[in-house]
Amino acid sequence: QVQLRESGGGSVQPGGSLRLSCSVFGNTGSGIRLAWFRQAPGKEREGVAAINDWGATNYADSVKGRFIISRDGLQMNRMTPEDTAMYFCAANYGYGSPTLTKNAYNYWGQGTQVTVSS
């Protein structure tokens, strides 16, 4: 059984930075894809960034140039109020492109709240 646990959420002012971490527990074999999704109140869950087993990355247009995904977390810079949401770490075992399609991921964390406000 694979479990994911996010950490690092919190509140930040516009223009500030936060770093989220995703810890993976359980059967951590090779060929893992990791992704971050977010969901704001009243909106659907959307893909933010993904990274595959060999380090290829993919970003939503809304965060390109501001967010950086790595194998252990998500660095968020120059944040805006529109980044306010619950952020979820997701994982899937398999080789392929770093997709932002949520149905491609089998394992999900419980989420961590990120709030950007002055």
PDB file of C-alpha atoms in Angstrom:
ATOM      1  CA  GLN A   1       0.000   0.000   0.000  1.00  0.00           C
ATOM      2  CA  VAL A   2       1.379   3.388  -1.001  1.00  0.00           C
ATOM      3  CA  GLN A   3       0.648   6.462   1.064  1.00  0.00           C
ATOM      4  CA  LEU A   4       1.426  10.068   0.294  1.00  0.00           C
ATOM      5  CA  ARG A   5       1.701  12.834   2.826  1.00  0.00           C
ATOM      6  CA  GLU A   6       1.917  16.523   2.014  1.00  0.00           C
ATOM      7  CA  SER A   7       3.483  19.171   4.219  1.00  0.00           C
ATOM      8  CA  GLY A   8       4.480  22.817   3.984  1.00  0.00           C
ATOM      9  CA  GLY A   9       1.164  24.514   3.359  1.00  0.00           C
ATOM     10  CA  GLY A  10       0.190  27.737   5.077  1.00  0.00           C
ATOM     11  CA  SER A  11      -0.475  31.406   4.497  1.00  0.00           C
ATOM     12  CA  VAL A  12       1.651  33.808   2.492  1.00  0.00           C
ATOM     13  CA  GLN A  13       1.312  37.333   1.176  1.00  0.00           C
ATOM     14  CA  PRO A  14       1.019  38.032  -2.568  1.00  0.00           C
ATOM     15  CA  GLY A  15       4.435  37.898  -4.166  1.00  0.00           C
ATOM     16  CA  GLY A  16       5.737  35.509  -1.529  1.00  0.00           C
ATOM     17  CA  SER A  17       6.948  31.903  -1.727  1.00  0.00           C
ATOM     18  CA  LEU A  18       6.063  28.550  -0.196  1.00  0.00           C
ATOM     19  CA  ARG A  19       7.517  25.098  -0.587  1.00  0.00           C
ATOM     20  CA  LEU A  20       5.369  21.975  -0.410  1.00  0.00           C
ATOM     21  CA  SER A  21       6.820  18.551   0.261  1.00  0.00           C
ATOM     22  CA  CYS A  22       5.422  15.124  -0.626  1.00  0.00           C
ATOM     23  CA  SER A  23       6.567  12.098   1.330  1.00  0.00           C
ATOM     24  CA  VAL A  24       5.928   8.677  -0.222  1.00  0.00           C
ATOM     25  CA  PHE A  25       5.514   5.640   2.041  1.00  0.00           C
ATOM     26  CA  GLY A  26       5.082   1.992   1.155  1.00  0.00           C
ATOM     27  CA  ASN A  27       6.069   0.083  -1.951  1.00  0.00           C
ATOM     28  CA  THR A  28       8.288   2.690  -3.558  1.00  0.00           C
ATOM     29  CA  GLY A  29       9.402   0.813  -6.662  1.00  0.00           C
ATOM     30  CA  SER A  30      10.905   2.428  -9.708  1.00  0.00           C
ATOM     31  CA  GLY A  31       8.986   4.153 -12.464  1.00  0.00           C
ATOM     32  CA  ILE A  32       7.012   6.618 -10.376  1.00  0.00           C
ATOM     33  CA  ARG A  33       5.325   9.719 -11.684  1.00  0.00           C
ATOM     34  CA  LEU A  34       4.543  12.488  -9.210  1.00  0.00           C
ATOM     35  CA  ALA A  35       2.194  15.405  -9.631  1.00  0.00           C
ATOM     36  CA  TRP A  36       0.611  18.258  -7.741  1.00  0.00           C
ATOM     37  CA  PHE A  37      -3.037  19.164  -8.130  1.00  0.00           C
ATOM     38  CA  ARG A  38      -5.064  21.890  -6.470  1.00  0.00           C
ATOM     39  CA  GLN A  39      -8.704  22.522  -5.786  1.00  0.00           C
ATOM     40  CA  ALA A  40     -10.229  25.858  -4.844  1.00  0.00           C
ATOM     41  CA  PRO A  41     -13.712  26.091  -3.272  1.00  0.00           C
ATOM     42  CA  GLY A  42     -16.404  25.566  -5.902  1.00  0.00           C
ATOM     43  CA  LYS A  43     -13.903  24.584  -8.587  1.00  0.00           C
ATOM     44  CA  GLU A  44     -12.714  21.313 -10.063  1.00  0.00           C
ATOM     45  CA  ARG A  45      -9.388  19.792  -9.139  1.00  0.00           C
ATOM     46  CA  GLU A  46      -6.748  20.915 -11.630  1.00  0.00           C
ATOM     47  CA  GLY A  47      -3.235  19.775 -12.424  1.00  0.00           C
ATOM     48  CA  VAL A  48      -0.466  22.157 -11.454  1.00  0.00           C
ATOM     49  CA  ALA A  49       2.811  20.368 -12.162  1.00  0.00           C
ATOM     50  CA  ALA A  50       4.093  16.847 -12.818  1.00  0.00           C
ATOM     51  CA  ILE A  51       7.426  15.055 -13.060  1.00  0.00           C
ATOM     52  CA  ASN A  52       8.146  11.589 -14.387  1.00  0.00           C
ATOM     53  CA  ASP A  53      10.746   8.977 -13.552  1.00  0.00           C
ATOM     54  CA  TRP A  54      13.499  10.446 -15.692  1.00  0.00           C
ATOM     55  CA  GLY A  55      12.912  14.044 -14.637  1.00  0.00           C
ATOM     56  CA  ALA A  56      10.779  15.440 -17.439  1.00  0.00           C
ATOM     57  CA  THR A  57       8.367  18.079 -16.150  1.00  0.00           C
ATOM     58  CA  ASN A  58       5.058  19.595 -17.164  1.00  0.00           C
ATOM     59  CA  TYR A  59       3.319  22.712 -15.830  1.00  0.00           C
ATOM     60  CA  ALA A  60      -0.076  24.318 -16.098  1.00  0.00           C
ATOM     61  CA  ASP A  61       0.080  27.608 -18.003  1.00  0.00           C
ATOM     62  CA  SER A  62      -1.040  29.504 -14.913  1.00  0.00           C
ATOM     63  CA  VAL A  63       2.099  28.529 -12.958  1.00  0.00           C
ATOM     64  CA  LYS A  64       4.792  28.345 -15.643  1.00  0.00           C
ATOM     65  CA  GLY A  65       7.824  30.381 -14.689  1.00  0.00           C
ATOM     66  CA  ARG A  66       6.687  30.610 -11.060  1.00  0.00           C
ATOM     67  CA  PHE A  67       6.455  27.033  -9.756  1.00  0.00           C
ATOM     68  CA  ILE A  68       9.196  24.401  -9.834  1.00  0.00           C
ATOM     69  CA  ILE A  69       8.483  20.714  -9.268  1.00  0.00           C
ATOM     70  CA  SER A  70      11.126  18.256  -8.077  1.00  0.00           C
ATOM     71  CA  ARG A  71      11.060  14.638  -6.938  1.00  0.00           C
ATOM     72  CA  ASP A  72      10.395  15.680  -3.366  1.00  0.00           C
ATOM     73  CA  GLY A  73       8.311  18.818  -3.570  1.00  0.00           C
ATOM     74  CA  LEU A  74       6.883  21.910  -5.206  1.00  0.00           C
ATOM     75  CA  GLN A  75       8.511  25.323  -4.923  1.00  0.00           C
ATOM     76  CA  MET A  76       5.964  28.107  -5.416  1.00  0.00           C
ATOM     77  CA  ASN A  77       7.236  31.631  -6.120  1.00  0.00           C
ATOM     78  CA  ARG A  78       5.597  34.986  -6.904  1.00  0.00           C
ATOM     79  CA  MET A  79       2.346  33.679  -5.567  1.00  0.00           C
ATOM     80  CA  THR A  80      -1.001  35.370  -6.208  1.00  0.00           C
ATOM     81  CA  PRO A  81      -4.416  35.104  -4.518  1.00  0.00           C
ATOM     82  CA  GLU A  82      -5.467  32.894  -7.440  1.00  0.00           C
ATOM     83  CA  ASP A  83      -3.055  30.250  -6.117  1.00  0.00           C
ATOM     84  CA  THR A  84      -5.203  29.844  -2.996  1.00  0.00           C
ATOM     85  CA  ALA A  85      -6.434  26.233  -2.871  1.00  0.00           C
ATOM     86  CA  MET A  86      -6.039  22.848  -1.263  1.00  0.00           C
ATOM     87  CA  TYR A  87      -2.955  21.254  -2.808  1.00  0.00           C
ATOM     88  CA  PHE A  88      -2.713  17.484  -3.314  1.00  0.00           C
ATOM     89  CA  CYS A  89       0.254  15.275  -4.093  1.00  0.00           C
ATOM     90  CA  ALA A  90      -0.484  12.379  -6.465  1.00  0.00           C
ATOM     91  CA  ALA A  91       1.531   9.406  -7.720  1.00  0.00           C
ATOM     92  CA  ASN A  92       1.345   6.619 -10.246  1.00  0.00           C
ATOM     93  CA  TYR A  93       3.738   3.754 -10.933  1.00  0.00           C
ATOM     94  CA  GLY A  94       4.519   3.495 -14.605  1.00  0.00           C
ATOM     95  CA  TYR A  95       6.697   5.012 -17.259  1.00  0.00           C
ATOM     96  CA  GLY A  96       5.279   7.775 -19.359  1.00  0.00           C
ATOM     97  CA  SER A  97       4.959  11.482 -19.843  1.00  0.00           C
ATOM     98  CA  PRO A  98       4.396  13.809 -16.856  1.00  0.00           C
ATOM     99  CA  THR A  99       0.687  14.178 -17.455  1.00  0.00           C
ATOM    100  CA  LEU A 100      -1.605  16.614 -15.630  1.00  0.00           C
ATOM    101  CA  THR A 101      -4.641  14.371 -16.135  1.00  0.00           C
ATOM    102  CA  LYS A 102      -5.939  13.445 -12.698  1.00  0.00           C
ATOM    103  CA  ASN A 103      -7.317  10.070 -13.806  1.00  0.00           C
ATOM    104  CA  ALA A 104      -3.741   8.960 -14.555  1.00  0.00           C
ATOM    105  CA  TYR A 105      -2.864   8.931 -10.841  1.00  0.00           C
ATOM    106  CA  ASN A 106      -3.814   6.143  -8.464  1.00  0.00           C
ATOM    107  CA  TYR A 107      -2.460   7.426  -5.172  1.00  0.00           C
ATOM    108  CA  TRP A 108      -3.367  10.686  -3.484  1.00  0.00           C
ATOM    109  CA  GLY A 109      -2.448  12.524  -0.324  1.00  0.00           C
ATOM    110  CA  GLN A 110      -4.946  14.182   2.011  1.00  0.00           C
ATOM    111  CA  GLY A 111      -4.031  17.674   0.891  1.00  0.00           C
ATOM    112  CA  THR A 112      -2.522  20.776   2.444  1.00  0.00           C
ATOM    113  CA  GLN A 113      -4.103  24.226   2.442  1.00  0.00           C
ATOM    114  CA  VAL A 114      -2.347  27.146   0.773  1.00  0.00           C
ATOM    115  CA  THR A 115      -3.720  30.659   1.243  1.00  0.00           C
ATOM    116  CA  VAL A 116      -2.372  33.759  -0.488  1.00  0.00           C
ATOM    117  CA  SER A 117      -3.744  36.925   1.030  1.00  0.00           C
ATOM    118  CA  SER A 118      -2.647  40.348   2.156  1.00  0.00           C
TER     119      SER A 118
END
